[in-house]
């Protein structure tokens, strides 16, 4: 009789949870470590930021999920992983040290500010639930302050909303801001004139949704223009001091509101004192079996893993489908170590993005479609992917509600207070 | 043709909103000032604190409410009122100065720590939505930390939950904690033993729910005991340093978790430099027409108003019904200034409190009942009182859900981060 090995999974996102669910628990004990006590749903963060959905509707308590039969043999530990010692086979979290036999890094990505510290300090971001809540609060605060402000320059800065980055997250949040301008401000902020509100999206390349093909780019451009969003292509941000956004071409733009979606980077974990790995944007280079190159018994899956093949020489896209498929693949590899398998290969099931109500773009293989049909597909796919029946029901209600009332009902500014108790804060 | 007078209402709670809705807008412009951009529902704060309901389900965006036809002529200004100058007829908020012809103070109450600064610093409270969110986060954090803690004294302090105050809020949160211990910990926190968790309720007098009569007191006591809550009557808290709760009788109790429900005080607003008014616990003494004694054109309604009559020589209870009725009464007084009316008189429609699932106490006139029937009445009355159909539906779903799964699905620890931007914080 052999003693079970312990797999420690860092991160309970799509990849980590799928692996935990599917790996053979007769062979392994599984410890899931996450900095949050919930699984979150990144594709809808922008709807939290724009008051369309509640944070709780797209979050699912991990301990509740782990009650499920398929997770028997998995335990959850709260903690932010700070470093890994691959010689001693230990990880260090904000609270404790955990031994592993096999380590799987599925910690995802965070914002990349390309070393510009001023940006990090002053922009809003939507790469986590908490960041999205903060963005919602900031946007609502700005509308309230502008309502009370009679000084024209100040009012202008308060009401200029700039989204940096023309990928799906940027296009979706810009679309939501455009709808806010068009449908909500007139009815609910009588002291504001909708025409005072500027929504601008900045993209460094020459197209929105560049990775989704020309037709998607054209649809996104047309959709945002219809929502009176000012689309500025081929512009690169250089710096931002909280008041003035500076561009590489020397021009500038006055605004208090910059939403940064222009870069992602692997979550920062120190391996063996920092010497072991050097990956582009802190992603971990892995081989076709998710093994991190240069390390023993360490695997990586999902957004943080950099895996390339002939079809994707620069690495797979950082999307939920890759993480889910790699989680399943790695579960099979680990559950049946005797069988020699073929390396992982990504099956692209398609990509999609919304641009406001009734409007989305969908790519599935060679099929491209847009408009209301694409929007309905988008709604359905996202609803089906949400964890938990309660969340599906509440999201469905909120979407129906928002559709018929032309407004989200969640414009609630829950400002946290500063409490002295240090335990409460996420530093 | 006369120019309309301006009524400024401080506070968009039950009293303030009812007044705004019902006062004659042909005679008055109405400005509603609130420190939050939403109307909140204090009777259910404890369910937010105990992960049973979402904050958004019991909050309603004010600007959306004010779109209603009955509010035509009302505008909303965000701001915390800091002082009132009754000679100049101006109020000062955190953002601006507003002139009034008639001022109505409907700002409600906050926690009273009876001058003990250490208490204020270290306890958790549930007198606002944001306080309840914080309490939820702290409780969830404690369970996670205890799961990782092997040091027995530390674990004991982490898992001792003390509620101070045996009124409805105290009894309700203690009941919810008792249910957490009984139903949730065993299933979701495998590293904790439910018997390690202590839930204690401390009350200075000799009975729980003292204002609801002897039968309610007995029912509450029996209900909490059944949930294994340790009920300690006749004990008074003296101090708390964040680790040890000290009692007036010289005894002490080690705990990291004290939820304070033992005192309320009127929200702090400075009138004319502080000289004008001295009321018990900062409530504003008013006559039978809601006029604040000693001030001209200043009225007060709801929890912050101290109005007494023969039936209530010490003043009306601080409950939603009084606020609603005073709001309606004052609307009639102001809308028809020529008619001499009878002074306000409170019609007690009853009082109620829950003690966990299937268990509540209800007093209506001479009728007292308890148990499941009372619990259903409690559910129905609270559901009916919630603002907004979306909120009613979501609360109903969550209640049904919680009832059949024996657990709230919202144990989500959304830790806010410290951001440098000062505008975001509620200081």
PDB file of C-alpha atoms in Angstrom, chain A residues 149-305:
ATOM      1  CA  UNK A 149     -19.268  70.712  -9.663  1.00  0.00           C
ATOM      2  CA  UNK A 150     -19.685  74.064 -11.395  1.00  0.00           C
ATOM      3  CA  UNK A 151     -16.080  74.608 -12.435  1.00  0.00           C
ATOM      4  CA  UNK A 152     -15.894  73.753 -16.112  1.00  0.00           C
ATOM      5  CA  UNK A 153     -12.353  72.288 -16.388  1.00  0.00           C
ATOM      6  CA  UNK A 154     -12.837  70.169 -13.293  1.00  0.00           C
ATOM      7  CA  UNK A 155     -16.185  68.962 -14.560  1.00  0.00           C
ATOM      8  CA  UNK A 156     -14.578  68.054 -17.873  1.00  0.00           C
ATOM      9  CA  UNK A 157     -11.891  65.972 -16.161  1.00  0.00           C
ATOM     10  CA  UNK A 158     -14.497  64.255 -13.994  1.00  0.00           C
ATOM     11  CA  UNK A 159     -16.627  63.337 -17.001  1.00  0.00           C
ATOM     12  CA  UNK A 160     -13.900  62.106 -19.354  1.00  0.00           C
ATOM     13  CA  UNK A 161     -13.666  58.317 -19.205  1.00  0.00           C
ATOM     14  CA  UNK A 162     -10.687  56.796 -20.985  1.00  0.00           C
ATOM     15  CA  UNK A 163     -10.299  53.068 -21.602  1.00  0.00           C
ATOM     16  CA  UNK A 164      -6.799  52.021 -22.586  1.00  0.00           C
ATOM     17  CA  UNK A 165      -6.586  48.796 -24.576  1.00  0.00           C
ATOM     18  CA  UNK A 166      -8.723  47.609 -27.496  1.00  0.00           C
ATOM     19  CA  UNK A 167      -8.973  43.919 -26.630  1.00  0.00           C
ATOM     20  CA  UNK A 168     -12.220  42.264 -25.512  1.00  0.00           C
ATOM     21  CA  UNK A 169     -12.092  43.721 -21.979  1.00  0.00           C
ATOM     22  CA  UNK A 170     -11.471  47.234 -23.272  1.00  0.00           C
ATOM     23  CA  UNK A 171     -14.155  47.049 -25.949  1.00  0.00           C
ATOM     24  CA  UNK A 172     -16.697  45.631 -23.512  1.00  0.00           C
ATOM     25  CA  UNK A 173     -16.141  48.216 -20.790  1.00  0.00           C
ATOM     26  CA  UNK A 174     -16.097  51.044 -23.358  1.00  0.00           C
ATOM     27  CA  UNK A 175     -19.410  49.757 -24.722  1.00  0.00           C
ATOM     28  CA  UNK A 176     -20.883  49.659 -21.220  1.00  0.00           C
ATOM     29  CA  UNK A 177     -19.728  53.225 -20.554  1.00  0.00           C
ATOM     30  CA  UNK A 178     -21.223  54.303 -23.872  1.00  0.00           C
ATOM     31  CA  UNK A 179     -24.550  52.810 -22.811  1.00  0.00           C
ATOM     32  CA  UNK A 180     -24.347  54.543 -19.467  1.00  0.00           C
ATOM     33  CA  UNK A 181     -23.886  57.828 -21.266  1.00  0.00           C
ATOM     34  CA  UNK A 182     -26.696  57.153 -23.671  1.00  0.00           C
ATOM     35  CA  UNK A 183     -29.358  55.554 -21.488  1.00  0.00           C
ATOM     36  CA  UNK A 184     -28.696  56.318 -17.845  1.00  0.00           C
ATOM     37  CA  UNK A 185     -27.253  59.774 -17.403  1.00  0.00           C
ATOM     38  CA  UNK A 186     -30.174  61.617 -18.947  1.00  0.00           C
ATOM     39  CA  UNK A 187     -32.709  59.887 -16.745  1.00  0.00           C
ATOM     40  CA  UNK A 188     -30.870  59.746 -13.447  1.00  0.00           C
ATOM     41  CA  UNK A 189     -28.436  62.649 -13.329  1.00  0.00           C
ATOM     42  CA  UNK A 190     -30.553  65.707 -14.106  1.00  0.00           C
ATOM     43  CA  UNK A 191     -27.680  68.074 -13.349  1.00  0.00           C
ATOM     44  CA  UNK A 192     -25.496  66.483 -16.059  1.00  0.00           C
ATOM     45  CA  UNK A 193     -25.808  66.845 -19.798  1.00  0.00           C
ATOM     46  CA  UNK A 194     -25.008  63.550 -21.564  1.00  0.00           C
ATOM     47  CA  UNK A 195     -23.036  65.457 -24.192  1.00  0.00           C
ATOM     48  CA  UNK A 196     -20.572  66.504 -21.494  1.00  0.00           C
ATOM     49  CA  UNK A 197     -19.578  62.888 -21.008  1.00  0.00           C
ATOM     50  CA  UNK A 198     -16.711  61.698 -23.161  1.00  0.00           C
ATOM     51  CA  UNK A 199     -15.957  58.003 -23.508  1.00  0.00           C
ATOM     52  CA  UNK A 200     -12.663  57.362 -25.286  1.00  0.00           C
ATOM     53  CA  UNK A 201     -10.964  54.082 -26.114  1.00  0.00           C
ATOM     54  CA  UNK A 202      -7.241  54.106 -26.874  1.00  0.00           C
ATOM     55  CA  UNK A 203      -5.562  51.253 -28.734  1.00  0.00           C
ATOM     56  CA  UNK A 204      -1.908  51.076 -29.707  1.00  0.00           C
ATOM     57  CA  UNK A 205      -2.371  48.962 -32.849  1.00  0.00           C
ATOM     58  CA  UNK A 206      -4.503  49.874 -35.828  1.00  0.00           C
ATOM     59  CA  UNK A 207      -7.570  47.794 -34.902  1.00  0.00           C
ATOM     60  CA  UNK A 208      -9.898  46.871 -32.046  1.00  0.00           C
ATOM     61  CA  UNK A 209     -10.213  43.138 -31.172  1.00  0.00           C
ATOM     62  CA  UNK A 210      -7.103  42.506 -33.266  1.00  0.00           C
ATOM     63  CA  UNK A 211      -6.903  38.824 -32.359  1.00  0.00           C
ATOM     64  CA  UNK A 212     -10.446  38.175 -33.538  1.00  0.00           C
ATOM     65  CA  UNK A 213      -9.967  39.107 -37.186  1.00  0.00           C
ATOM     66  CA  UNK A 214     -10.875  41.995 -39.450  1.00  0.00           C
ATOM     67  CA  UNK A 215     -14.612  41.533 -39.439  1.00  0.00           C
ATOM     68  CA  UNK A 216     -14.754  41.604 -35.647  1.00  0.00           C
ATOM     69  CA  UNK A 217     -12.587  44.719 -35.652  1.00  0.00           C
ATOM     70  CA  UNK A 218     -14.925  46.452 -38.061  1.00  0.00           C
ATOM     71  CA  UNK A 219     -18.024  45.407 -36.096  1.00  0.00           C
ATOM     72  CA  UNK A 220     -16.528  46.603 -32.824  1.00  0.00           C
ATOM     73  CA  UNK A 221     -15.568  49.927 -34.372  1.00  0.00           C
ATOM     74  CA  UNK A 222     -19.045  50.450 -35.808  1.00  0.00           C
ATOM     75  CA  UNK A 223     -20.737  49.374 -32.557  1.00  0.00           C
ATOM     76  CA  UNK A 224     -18.704  51.686 -30.349  1.00  0.00           C
ATOM     77  CA  UNK A 225     -19.135  54.613 -32.730  1.00  0.00           C
ATOM     78  CA  UNK A 226     -22.875  54.132 -32.595  1.00  0.00           C
ATOM     79  CA  UNK A 227     -22.628  54.459 -28.817  1.00  0.00           C
ATOM     80  CA  UNK A 228     -20.705  57.716 -29.391  1.00  0.00           C
ATOM     81  CA  UNK A 229     -17.472  56.262 -28.094  1.00  0.00           C
ATOM     82  CA  UNK A 230     -14.417  58.085 -29.447  1.00  0.00           C
ATOM     83  CA  UNK A 231     -12.160  55.334 -30.839  1.00  0.00           C
ATOM     84  CA  UNK A 232      -8.505  56.379 -31.106  1.00  0.00           C
ATOM     85  CA  UNK A 233      -6.288  53.799 -32.802  1.00  0.00           C
ATOM     86  CA  UNK A 234      -2.515  53.771 -33.158  1.00  0.00           C
ATOM     87  CA  UNK A 235      -1.930  55.738 -29.966  1.00  0.00           C
ATOM     88  CA  UNK A 236       0.364  54.652 -27.165  1.00  0.00           C
ATOM     89  CA  UNK A 237       0.114  55.780 -23.557  1.00  0.00           C
ATOM     90  CA  UNK A 238       3.337  56.988 -21.984  1.00  0.00           C
ATOM     91  CA  UNK A 239       2.363  58.136 -18.510  1.00  0.00           C
ATOM     92  CA  UNK A 240      -0.486  59.289 -16.281  1.00  0.00           C
ATOM     93  CA  UNK A 241      -0.271  61.424 -13.174  1.00  0.00           C
ATOM     94  CA  UNK A 242      -3.932  61.093 -12.146  1.00  0.00           C
ATOM     95  CA  UNK A 243      -4.960  64.254 -14.018  1.00  0.00           C
ATOM     96  CA  UNK A 244      -3.324  64.208 -17.421  1.00  0.00           C
ATOM     97  CA  UNK A 245      -2.826  61.182 -19.661  1.00  0.00           C
ATOM     98  CA  UNK A 246       0.336  61.537 -21.731  1.00  0.00           C
ATOM     99  CA  UNK A 247       0.869  59.844 -25.082  1.00  0.00           C
ATOM    100  CA  UNK A 248       4.022  58.704 -26.815  1.00  0.00           C
ATOM    101  CA  UNK A 249       3.398  61.230 -29.609  1.00  0.00           C
ATOM    102  CA  UNK A 250       3.647  64.108 -27.144  1.00  0.00           C
ATOM    103  CA  UNK A 251      -0.087  64.892 -26.971  1.00  0.00           C
ATOM    104  CA  UNK A 252      -2.047  64.802 -23.733  1.00  0.00           C
ATOM    105  CA  UNK A 253      -5.606  64.382 -22.442  1.00  0.00           C
ATOM    106  CA  UNK A 254      -7.100  65.711 -19.196  1.00  0.00           C
ATOM    107  CA  UNK A 255      -9.047  63.120 -17.245  1.00  0.00           C
ATOM    108  CA  UNK A 256      -9.528  61.732 -13.765  1.00  0.00           C
ATOM    109  CA  UNK A 257     -10.604  58.346 -15.106  1.00  0.00           C
ATOM    110  CA  UNK A 258      -8.331  55.900 -16.864  1.00  0.00           C
ATOM    111  CA  UNK A 259      -9.357  52.251 -17.034  1.00  0.00           C
ATOM    112  CA  UNK A 260      -6.341  50.177 -17.919  1.00  0.00           C
ATOM    113  CA  UNK A 261      -6.891  46.961 -19.892  1.00  0.00           C
ATOM    114  CA  UNK A 262      -3.764  47.200 -22.032  1.00  0.00           C
ATOM    115  CA  UNK A 263      -1.477  44.613 -20.524  1.00  0.00           C
ATOM    116  CA  UNK A 264      -1.406  41.377 -18.568  1.00  0.00           C
ATOM    117  CA  UNK A 265       1.391  39.673 -16.740  1.00  0.00           C
ATOM    118  CA  UNK A 266       1.654  36.403 -14.847  1.00  0.00           C
ATOM    119  CA  UNK A 267       0.920  36.677 -11.130  1.00  0.00           C
ATOM    120  CA  UNK A 268       4.159  37.327  -9.272  1.00  0.00           C
ATOM    121  CA  UNK A 269       5.518  34.252  -7.479  1.00  0.00           C
ATOM    122  CA  UNK A 270       9.166  33.966  -6.548  1.00  0.00           C
ATOM    123  CA  UNK A 271      10.749  30.618  -7.566  1.00  0.00           C
ATOM    124  CA  UNK A 272      13.920  29.675  -5.726  1.00  0.00           C
ATOM    125  CA  UNK A 273      14.922  33.240  -5.069  1.00  0.00           C
ATOM    126  CA  UNK A 274      14.058  34.472  -8.539  1.00  0.00           C
ATOM    127  CA  UNK A 275      16.856  32.704 -10.378  1.00  0.00           C
ATOM    128  CA  UNK A 276      15.004  29.797 -11.859  1.00  0.00           C
ATOM    129  CA  UNK A 277      12.741  31.170 -14.541  1.00  0.00           C
ATOM    130  CA  UNK A 278      12.666  33.993 -17.006  1.00  0.00           C
ATOM    131  CA  UNK A 279       9.508  34.169 -19.067  1.00  0.00           C
ATOM    132  CA  UNK A 280       7.977  36.865 -21.196  1.00  0.00           C
ATOM    133  CA  UNK A 281       5.695  39.018 -19.005  1.00  0.00           C
ATOM    134  CA  UNK A 282       6.305  36.594 -16.147  1.00  0.00           C
ATOM    135  CA  UNK A 283       4.451  33.737 -17.813  1.00  0.00           C
ATOM    136  CA  UNK A 284       5.993  30.375 -17.047  1.00  0.00           C
ATOM    137  CA  UNK A 285       7.365  28.556 -20.114  1.00  0.00           C
ATOM    138  CA  UNK A 286       6.015  24.999 -20.186  1.00  0.00           C
ATOM    139  CA  UNK A 287       6.453  22.028 -22.487  1.00  0.00           C
ATOM    140  CA  UNK A 288       3.621  20.153 -24.147  1.00  0.00           C
ATOM    141  CA  UNK A 289       2.866  18.329 -20.885  1.00  0.00           C
ATOM    142  CA  UNK A 290       2.486  21.520 -18.827  1.00  0.00           C
ATOM    143  CA  UNK A 291       5.859  20.957 -17.143  1.00  0.00           C
ATOM    144  CA  UNK A 292       7.566  24.214 -16.276  1.00  0.00           C
ATOM    145  CA  UNK A 293      10.893  24.208 -18.080  1.00  0.00           C
ATOM    146  CA  UNK A 294      13.874  23.862 -15.792  1.00  0.00           C
ATOM    147  CA  UNK A 295      11.933  22.846 -12.674  1.00  0.00           C
ATOM    148  CA  UNK A 296      11.139  19.390 -11.320  1.00  0.00           C
ATOM    149  CA  UNK A 297       7.578  18.397 -10.395  1.00  0.00           C
ATOM    150  CA  UNK A 298       6.253  21.852 -11.153  1.00  0.00           C
ATOM    151  CA  UNK A 299       3.496  22.282 -13.725  1.00  0.00           C
ATOM    152  CA  UNK A 300       1.671  25.350 -14.970  1.00  0.00           C
ATOM    153  CA  UNK A 301      -1.704  25.677 -16.692  1.00  0.00           C
ATOM    154  CA  UNK A 302      -3.968  28.469 -17.860  1.00  0.00           C
ATOM    155  CA  UNK A 303      -3.121  32.123 -18.395  1.00  0.00           C
ATOM    156  CA  UNK A 304       0.152  31.954 -16.493  1.00  0.00           C
ATOM    157  CA  UNK A 305       1.543  29.107 -18.625  1.00  0.00           C
TER     158      UNK A 305
END
